[in-house]
mmCIF file of C-alpha atoms in Angstrom:
data_model
loop_
_atom_site.group_PDB
_atom_site.id
_atom_site.type_symbol
_atom_site.label_atom_id
_atom_site.label_comp_id
_atom_site.label_asym_id
_atom_site.label_seq_id
_atom_site.Cartn_x
_atom_site.Cartn_y
_atom_site.Cartn_z
ATOM 1 C CA MET E 1 101.630 -18.011 46.218
ATOM 2 C CA SER E 2 97.812 -17.106 47.092
ATOM 3 C CA THR E 3 97.211 -14.629 49.867
ATOM 4 C CA VAL E 4 93.639 -15.806 50.422
ATOM 5 C CA GLN E 5 92.764 -17.790 53.496
ATOM 6 C CA GLN E 6 92.044 -21.241 52.631
ATOM 7 C CA PRO E 7 88.413 -22.180 53.695
ATOM 8 C CA ASP E 8 87.657 -24.800 56.284
ATOM 9 C CA PRO E 9 87.464 -28.167 54.448
ATOM 10 C CA ARG E 10 83.893 -28.717 55.370
ATOM 11 C CA ASP E 11 83.098 -25.487 53.489
ATOM 12 C CA ARG E 12 84.594 -26.952 50.284
ATOM 13 C CA PRO E 13 82.332 -28.283 47.608
ATOM 14 C CA ALA E 14 82.213 -32.040 47.115
ATOM 15 C CA ARG E 15 83.870 -33.404 44.154
ATOM 16 C CA LEU E 16 81.511 -32.685 41.357
ATOM 17 C CA THR E 17 80.518 -33.716 37.675
ATOM 18 C CA VAL E 18 81.223 -30.638 35.598
ATOM 19 C CA GLY E 19 79.484 -29.423 32.489
ATOM 20 C CA VAL E 20 80.249 -26.585 30.179
ATOM 21 C CA VAL E 21 77.630 -24.832 28.106
ATOM 22 C CA GLY E 22 79.438 -22.673 25.591
ATOM 23 C CA ALA E 23 82.914 -23.908 24.529
ATOM 24 C CA GLY E 24 84.534 -20.389 23.942
ATOM 25 C CA ARG E 25 87.890 -19.636 25.272
ATOM 26 C CA VAL E 26 86.797 -19.530 28.938
ATOM 27 C CA GLY E 27 84.670 -22.549 29.653
ATOM 28 C CA PRO E 28 87.043 -25.309 28.634
ATOM 29 C CA ALA E 29 89.854 -23.585 30.489
ATOM 30 C CA LEU E 30 87.650 -23.459 33.821
ATOM 31 C CA ALA E 31 86.677 -26.989 33.368
ATOM 32 C CA ALA E 32 90.233 -28.317 32.919
ATOM 33 C CA SER E 33 91.284 -26.220 36.085
ATOM 34 C CA LEU E 34 88.326 -27.641 38.049
ATOM 35 C CA GLN E 35 89.576 -31.243 36.821
ATOM 36 C CA LEU E 36 92.985 -30.542 38.250
ATOM 37 C CA ALA E 37 91.332 -30.033 41.519
ATOM 38 C CA GLY E 38 89.647 -33.348 41.394
ATOM 39 C CA HIS E 39 86.196 -32.490 39.913
ATOM 40 C CA ARG E 40 85.165 -34.425 36.721
ATOM 41 C CA PRO E 41 84.049 -32.842 33.447
ATOM 42 C CA VAL E 42 81.483 -34.939 31.841
ATOM 43 C CA ALA E 43 79.897 -32.927 29.009
ATOM 44 C CA VAL E 44 80.290 -29.782 26.950
ATOM 45 C CA SER E 45 78.301 -28.133 24.195
ATOM 46 C CA GLY E 46 79.607 -26.179 21.237
ATOM 47 C CA VAL E 47 78.376 -25.378 17.830
ATOM 48 C CA SER E 48 81.221 -24.022 15.798
ATOM 49 C CA ASP E 49 84.128 -26.011 14.471
ATOM 50 C CA ALA E 50 86.462 -23.559 16.691
ATOM 51 C CA SER E 51 84.513 -24.571 19.927
ATOM 52 C CA ARG E 52 84.767 -28.244 19.220
ATOM 53 C CA ARG E 53 88.376 -27.866 18.609
ATOM 54 C CA ARG E 54 88.986 -26.027 21.834
ATOM 55 C CA ALA E 55 86.767 -28.667 23.720
ATOM 56 C CA ALA E 56 89.006 -31.450 22.210
ATOM 57 C CA LEU E 57 92.289 -29.727 23.220
ATOM 58 C CA LEU E 58 91.508 -28.705 26.885
ATOM 59 C CA LEU E 59 88.864 -31.510 27.518
ATOM 60 C CA PRO E 60 89.852 -34.618 25.867
ATOM 61 C CA ASP E 61 87.445 -37.482 25.719
ATOM 62 C CA VAL E 62 84.617 -35.201 27.143
ATOM 63 C CA PRO E 63 81.589 -35.759 24.880
ATOM 64 C CA VAL E 64 80.098 -32.822 22.985
ATOM 65 C CA VAL E 65 76.236 -32.875 23.500
ATOM 66 C CA PRO E 66 73.461 -30.220 23.335
ATOM 67 C CA PRO E 67 72.981 -27.958 26.303
ATOM 68 C CA ALA E 68 69.973 -29.521 27.765
ATOM 69 C CA GLU E 69 72.130 -32.876 27.987
ATOM 70 C CA VAL E 70 75.078 -30.948 29.581
ATOM 71 C CA LEU E 71 72.580 -30.051 32.459
ATOM 72 C CA ALA E 72 71.317 -33.550 32.535
ATOM 73 C CA ARG E 73 74.919 -35.008 33.240
ATOM 74 C CA ALA E 74 76.524 -32.417 35.471
ATOM 75 C CA GLU E 75 76.143 -31.306 39.024
ATOM 76 C CA LEU E 76 77.983 -28.082 38.387
ATOM 77 C CA VAL E 77 77.403 -26.379 35.184
ATOM 78 C CA LEU E 78 79.532 -23.523 33.565
ATOM 79 C CA LEU E 79 77.499 -21.149 31.636
ATOM 80 C CA THR E 80 80.210 -19.618 29.322
ATOM 81 C CA VAL E 81 78.300 -17.731 26.628
ATOM 82 C CA PRO E 82 78.435 -14.146 25.529
ATOM 83 C CA ASP E 83 76.788 -11.496 27.810
ATOM 84 C CA ASP E 84 73.877 -10.825 25.467
ATOM 85 C CA THR E 85 73.052 -14.592 25.166
ATOM 86 C CA LEU E 86 73.214 -15.466 28.837
ATOM 87 C CA PRO E 87 69.631 -14.034 30.061
ATOM 88 C CA GLY E 88 67.580 -15.877 27.344
ATOM 89 C CA LEU E 89 69.671 -19.112 27.752
ATOM 90 C CA VAL E 90 68.971 -19.237 31.559
ATOM 91 C CA GLU E 91 65.267 -18.571 30.916
ATOM 92 C CA GLY E 92 65.141 -21.291 28.290
ATOM 93 C CA LEU E 93 66.823 -23.831 30.453
ATOM 94 C CA ALA E 94 64.553 -23.122 33.273
ATOM 95 C CA GLU E 95 61.446 -23.213 31.395
ATOM 96 C CA THR E 96 62.226 -26.556 29.732
ATOM 97 C CA GLY E 97 62.933 -28.281 32.964
ATOM 98 C CA ALA E 98 66.694 -28.565 32.274
ATOM 99 C CA VAL E 99 67.774 -27.254 35.576
ATOM 100 C CA ARG E 100 67.530 -29.592 38.739
ATOM 101 C CA PRO E 101 67.032 -28.623 42.192
ATOM 102 C CA GLY E 102 70.471 -28.373 43.948
ATOM 103 C CA GLN E 103 72.251 -28.050 40.622
ATOM 104 C CA LEU E 104 75.222 -25.424 40.709
ATOM 105 C CA LEU E 105 74.913 -22.849 37.828
ATOM 106 C CA VAL E 106 77.843 -20.758 37.475
ATOM 107 C CA HIS E 107 78.192 -17.947 34.795
ATOM 108 C CA THR E 108 81.392 -16.127 33.947
ATOM 109 C CA SER E 109 80.058 -13.013 32.628
ATOM 110 C CA GLY E 110 81.514 -9.751 34.262
ATOM 111 C CA ARG E 111 78.356 -7.471 33.519
ATOM 112 C CA TYR E 112 76.015 -9.749 35.473
ATOM 113 C CA GLY E 113 75.741 -10.702 38.997
ATOM 114 C CA SER E 114 73.762 -13.800 40.297
ATOM 115 C CA LYS E 115 70.459 -12.325 39.773
ATOM 116 C CA VAL E 116 70.469 -12.983 35.968
ATOM 117 C CA LEU E 117 70.252 -16.676 37.165
ATOM 118 C CA ASP E 118 66.931 -15.968 39.025
ATOM 119 C CA PRO E 119 65.041 -18.170 36.753
ATOM 120 C CA ALA E 120 66.918 -21.023 37.597
ATOM 121 C CA LEU E 121 66.877 -20.095 41.141
ATOM 122 C CA ARG E 122 63.156 -20.286 41.181
ATOM 123 C CA VAL E 123 63.292 -23.983 39.950
ATOM 124 C CA GLY E 124 65.945 -24.907 42.595
ATOM 125 C CA GLY E 125 69.192 -24.063 40.961
ATOM 126 C CA LEU E 126 72.036 -22.605 42.887
ATOM 127 C CA PRO E 127 73.337 -19.371 41.270
ATOM 128 C CA LEU E 128 76.949 -18.305 41.262
ATOM 129 C CA ALA E 129 78.783 -15.584 39.300
ATOM 130 C CA LEU E 130 82.475 -16.082 38.995
ATOM 131 C CA HIS E 131 84.153 -13.898 36.499
ATOM 132 C CA PRO E 132 87.917 -14.390 35.887
ATOM 133 C CA ALA E 133 89.800 -11.200 35.490
ATOM 134 C CA MET E 134 91.943 -12.556 32.798
ATOM 135 C CA THR E 135 92.195 -12.563 29.004
ATOM 136 C CA PHE E 136 91.861 -16.070 27.425
ATOM 137 C CA THR E 137 93.441 -17.738 24.338
ATOM 138 C CA GLY E 138 91.601 -20.835 24.159
ATOM 139 C CA THR E 139 94.834 -22.809 24.695
ATOM 140 C CA PRO E 140 96.321 -24.810 27.760
ATOM 141 C CA VAL E 141 98.315 -21.675 28.687
ATOM 142 C CA ASP E 142 94.883 -20.205 29.997
ATOM 143 C CA VAL E 143 94.875 -22.973 32.859
ATOM 144 C CA GLN E 144 98.187 -21.703 34.112
ATOM 145 C CA ARG E 145 97.313 -18.126 33.932
ATOM 146 C CA LEU E 146 94.410 -19.021 36.351
ATOM 147 C CA ALA E 147 96.910 -19.208 39.248
ATOM 148 C CA GLY E 148 96.788 -16.125 41.183
ATOM 149 C CA CYS E 149 93.999 -14.645 38.885
ATOM 150 C CA SER E 150 91.413 -12.544 40.634
ATOM 151 C CA PHE E 151 87.803 -13.602 40.096
ATOM 152 C CA GLY E 152 84.925 -11.199 40.529
ATOM 153 C CA VAL E 153 82.597 -13.292 42.845
ATOM 154 C CA THR E 154 78.707 -12.411 43.240
ATOM 155 C CA ALA E 155 76.249 -14.927 44.876
ATOM 156 C CA PRO E 156 73.584 -15.344 47.344
ATOM 157 C CA HIS E 157 74.863 -15.018 51.026
ATOM 158 C CA GLU E 158 74.408 -18.741 51.843
ATOM 159 C CA LEU E 159 76.457 -19.751 48.796
ATOM 160 C CA ARG E 160 79.334 -17.329 49.055
ATOM 161 C CA LEU E 161 81.548 -19.745 50.876
ATOM 162 C CA ALA E 162 80.874 -22.374 48.085
ATOM 163 C CA ALA E 163 81.636 -19.789 45.284
ATOM 164 C CA GLU E 164 84.879 -18.636 46.962
ATOM 165 C CA ALA E 165 85.933 -22.113 47.404
ATOM 166 C CA LEU E 166 85.581 -23.085 43.873
ATOM 167 C CA VAL E 167 87.606 -19.970 42.965
ATOM 168 C CA ILE E 168 90.363 -20.989 45.211
ATOM 169 C CA GLU E 169 90.348 -24.566 43.852
ATOM 170 C CA MET E 170 90.967 -23.095 40.465
ATOM 171 C CA GLY E 171 93.976 -21.384 41.803
ATOM 172 C CA GLY E 172 92.240 -17.888 41.716
ATOM 173 C CA GLU E 173 91.843 -15.160 44.158
ATOM 174 C CA PRO E 174 88.033 -14.453 45.120
ATOM 175 C CA GLU E 175 87.012 -10.670 45.166
ATOM 176 C CA TRP E 176 83.525 -10.086 46.327
ATOM 177 C CA ILE E 177 81.469 -7.586 44.061
ATOM 178 C CA GLU E 178 78.073 -6.464 45.082
ATOM 179 C CA GLU E 179 75.241 -7.323 42.680
ATOM 180 C CA GLU E 180 74.661 -3.485 41.790
ATOM 181 C CA ARG E 181 78.450 -2.916 41.305
ATOM 182 C CA ARG E 182 78.988 -5.494 38.585
ATOM 183 C CA PRO E 183 78.448 -3.273 35.544
ATOM 184 C CA LEU E 184 80.862 -0.859 37.103
ATOM 185 C CA TYR E 185 83.405 -3.320 37.980
ATOM 186 C CA HIS E 186 83.231 -4.819 34.335
ATOM 187 C CA ALA E 187 83.621 -1.484 32.879
ATOM 188 C CA ALA E 188 86.711 -0.849 34.845
ATOM 189 C CA LEU E 189 88.220 -4.110 33.619
ATOM 190 C CA ALA E 190 87.376 -3.249 29.795
ATOM 191 C CA LEU E 191 88.780 0.179 30.232
ATOM 192 C CA GLY E 192 92.115 -1.210 31.424
ATOM 193 C CA ALA E 193 92.557 -4.303 29.491
ATOM 194 C CA ASN E 194 90.774 -4.218 26.286
ATOM 195 C CA HIS E 195 91.665 -0.756 25.296
ATOM 196 C CA LEU E 196 95.251 -1.595 26.288
ATOM 197 C CA VAL E 197 95.271 -4.128 23.386
ATOM 198 C CA THR E 198 93.945 -1.503 20.862
ATOM 199 C CA LEU E 199 96.560 1.215 22.101
ATOM 200 C CA VAL E 200 99.470 -1.363 21.940
ATOM 201 C CA ALA E 201 98.478 -2.672 18.569
ATOM 202 C CA GLN E 202 98.220 1.042 17.138
ATOM 203 C CA SER E 203 101.551 1.928 18.752
ATOM 204 C CA MET E 204 103.305 -1.106 17.128
ATOM 205 C CA GLU E 205 101.699 -0.046 13.613
ATOM 206 C CA LEU E 206 103.007 3.463 13.959
ATOM 207 C CA LEU E 207 106.517 2.193 14.787
ATOM 208 C CA ARG E 208 106.610 0.046 11.833
ATOM 209 C CA GLU E 209 105.751 2.965 9.604
ATOM 210 C CA ALA E 210 108.432 5.045 11.467
ATOM 211 C CA GLY E 211 111.017 2.497 10.325
ATOM 212 C CA VAL E 212 111.371 0.256 13.514
ATOM 213 C CA GLU E 213 112.019 -3.406 12.633
ATOM 214 C CA ALA E 214 111.071 -4.874 15.904
ATOM 215 C CA PRO E 215 108.313 -2.660 17.686
ATOM 216 C CA ASP E 216 107.406 -5.511 20.118
ATOM 217 C CA ARG E 217 110.998 -5.709 21.390
ATOM 218 C CA MET E 218 111.027 -1.754 21.617
ATOM 219 C CA LEU E 219 107.751 -1.545 23.480
ATOM 220 C CA GLY E 220 108.204 -4.606 25.622
ATOM 221 C CA PRO E 221 110.291 -3.074 28.428
ATOM 222 C CA LEU E 222 108.852 0.427 28.043
ATOM 223 C CA LEU E 223 105.287 -0.610 28.511
ATOM 224 C CA GLY E 224 106.414 -3.252 31.281
ATOM 225 C CA ALA E 225 107.830 -0.446 33.209
ATOM 226 C CA ALA E 226 104.885 1.868 32.501
ATOM 227 C CA LEU E 227 102.454 -0.777 33.882
ATOM 228 C CA ASP E 228 104.593 -1.605 36.957
ATOM 229 C CA ASN E 229 104.814 2.174 37.657
ATOM 230 C CA ALA E 230 101.108 2.706 37.258
ATOM 231 C CA LEU E 231 100.178 -0.116 39.439
ATOM 232 C CA ARG E 232 102.686 1.110 42.226
ATOM 233 C CA SER E 233 102.137 4.896 42.041
ATOM 234 C CA GLY E 234 98.980 5.616 40.218
ATOM 235 C CA ASP E 235 98.866 9.082 38.568
ATOM 236 C CA ALA E 236 102.315 9.864 40.084
ATOM 237 C CA ALA E 237 103.785 7.407 37.312
ATOM 238 C CA LEU E 238 102.406 10.084 34.582
ATOM 239 C CA THR E 239 105.290 11.311 32.344
ATOM 240 C CA GLY E 240 105.514 12.370 28.792
ATOM 241 C CA PRO E 241 104.724 15.580 26.893
ATOM 242 C CA VAL E 242 101.196 15.931 28.124
ATOM 243 C CA ALA E 243 102.080 15.734 31.685
ATOM 244 C CA ARG E 244 104.942 17.980 31.210
ATOM 245 C CA GLY E 245 102.731 20.606 29.268
ATOM 246 C CA ASP E 246 104.693 20.353 25.912
ATOM 247 C CA ALA E 247 102.096 21.729 23.698
ATOM 248 C CA GLY E 248 104.352 21.902 20.762
ATOM 249 C CA THR E 249 105.374 18.252 20.904
ATOM 250 C CA VAL E 250 101.720 17.322 21.136
ATOM 251 C CA ALA E 251 100.868 19.500 18.115
ATOM 252 C CA ALA E 252 103.635 17.719 16.229
ATOM 253 C CA HIS E 253 102.365 14.312 17.290
ATOM 254 C CA VAL E 254 98.882 15.133 15.970
ATOM 255 C CA ALA E 255 100.009 16.592 12.689
ATOM 256 C CA GLU E 256 102.104 13.509 11.882
ATOM 257 C CA LEU E 257 99.181 11.216 12.930
ATOM 258 C CA ARG E 258 96.943 13.108 10.583
ATOM 259 C CA LYS E 259 99.261 12.413 7.877
ATOM 260 C CA HIS E 260 100.343 8.719 8.399
ATOM 261 C CA ALA E 261 97.395 7.320 10.519
ATOM 262 C CA PRO E 262 94.282 9.614 10.594
ATOM 263 C CA GLN E 263 92.207 6.908 12.210
ATOM 264 C CA THR E 264 94.191 7.114 15.303
ATOM 265 C CA VAL E 265 93.826 10.988 16.104
ATOM 266 C CA ALA E 266 90.623 10.851 17.906
ATOM 267 C CA GLY E 267 91.820 8.377 20.040
ATOM 268 C CA TYR E 268 95.061 10.116 20.591
ATOM 269 C CA LEU E 269 93.278 13.377 21.591
ATOM 270 C CA ALA E 270 90.668 11.765 23.904
ATOM 271 C CA MET E 271 93.695 10.007 25.850
ATOM 272 C CA ALA E 272 95.734 13.065 25.852
ATOM 273 C CA ARG E 273 92.769 15.084 27.240
ATOM 274 C CA ALA E 274 91.940 12.494 30.084
ATOM 275 C CA THR E 275 95.777 12.473 30.900
ATOM 276 C CA ALA E 276 95.948 16.316 30.986
ATOM 277 C CA ASP E 277 93.057 16.351 33.369
ATOM 278 C CA ARG E 278 94.597 13.705 35.703
ATOM 279 C CA ALA E 279 97.948 15.537 35.709
ATOM 280 C CA LEU E 280 96.498 18.695 36.455
ATOM 281 C CA ALA E 281 94.327 17.455 39.216
ATOM 282 C CA HIS E 282 97.455 15.862 40.816
ATOM 283 C CA GLY E 283 99.702 18.801 40.308
ATOM 284 C CA LEU E 284 101.868 17.359 37.554
ATOM 285 C CA LEU E 285 100.960 19.649 35.036
ATOM 286 C CA LYS E 286 101.510 23.360 35.844
ATOM 287 C CA PRO E 287 98.416 25.501 35.197
ATOM 288 C CA GLU E 288 100.502 28.167 33.299
ATOM 289 C CA TYR E 289 101.492 25.335 30.750
ATOM 290 C CA ALA E 290 97.968 23.811 30.530
ATOM 291 C CA GLU E 291 96.447 26.610 28.497
ATOM 292 C CA ASP E 292 98.435 26.117 25.259
ATOM 293 C CA LEU E 293 98.262 22.353 25.834
ATOM 294 C CA LEU E 294 94.351 22.256 26.226
ATOM 295 C CA GLY E 295 94.149 24.612 23.036
ATOM 296 C CA VAL E 296 96.114 21.899 21.065
ATOM 297 C CA LEU E 297 93.939 19.198 22.382
ATOM 298 C CA ALA E 298 90.757 21.149 21.578
ATOM 299 C CA ASN E 299 91.699 21.971 17.922
ATOM 300 C CA GLY E 300 94.333 19.322 17.227
ATOM 301 C CA THR E 301 96.186 21.955 15.084
ATOM 302 C CA THR E 302 97.921 24.701 16.910
ATOM 303 C CA GLY E 303 100.480 24.870 19.519
ATOM 304 C CA THR E 304 104.036 26.333 20.151
ATOM 305 C CA THR E 305 106.745 24.573 18.248
ATOM 306 C CA GLY E 306 110.367 23.882 19.006
ATOM 307 C CA THR E 307 112.593 21.524 20.765
ATOM 308 C CA THR E 308 112.612 23.155 24.412
ATOM 309 C CA GLY E 309 110.462 22.243 27.316
ATOM 310 C CA PRO E 310 107.957 24.635 28.821
ATOM 311 C CA ASP E 311 110.529 25.858 31.177
ATOM 312 C CA GLY E 312 113.094 26.783 28.360
ATOM 313 C CA ALA E 313 115.069 23.713 29.029
ATOM 314 C CA GLU E 314 115.430 20.737 26.727
ATOM 315 C CA GLY E 315 112.797 18.129 27.118
ATOM 316 C CA ASP E 316 113.617 14.637 28.182
ATOM 317 C CA GLY E 317 111.815 13.257 25.022
ATOM 318 C CA ARG E 318 109.831 10.617 26.938
#
């Protein structure tokens, strides 16, 4: 259930015609969600076959037209294009007269705030930056996942209530992000979500190499518990050989990775160094065990060996 206070009905946007420029994974899902809230998708643009299939799946019977035609038909336009494409697209739409005064222009880039829409603002457009902190598949499940999803919201002050109301109508939770903080906000999300996919995929590949038939089944409960613990307790949830200072175990890991998956060694060492730094800073890694461990992480080749933990007792193997 949403914990965000619902806005006064007078602050909610009227029922709007909605257009989508860029039928990637995000735009059609947001338009479909707005449709559930009573708005009316009227046009979508998409070039590739995959974009057209997504539009047909999530927005059936909505015509696929060029971007300028989308703006001509819609009162609310979702600009859901790659980050590097967005500035040029906005400038082009503004220069060609496609943007109408009073037209709501919403981009979904995490990197940019509302200032990237300044060319449209200068010709009367109303700029909103609404970034859903969610990974998208391009299927109807995305609409369901928007329920409770946080959105990074940036807009001119006078449009803040309208921006937050649109997020709430999509079932999301608005989180205000200052313009100058957008790149940091986006970097934080990429660090947590994008890199997580790479780490999990590498872990599954290594488990298969080790003979595990169902690595997803093995990792599911472990990763679910680790994520829950991390969200609840932060650095206090750190565990494993790095946090314990088991230099010999870490050295054995590096040796095996060099043998079976050398492409993973750099990432393992980088994450282990970051983990060691945090464990030291929070008193989890004892300084007397850190020297050998940091030596292994610096060289990736040395360290004590054996089956006992740093205190002489058997390690728990986590």
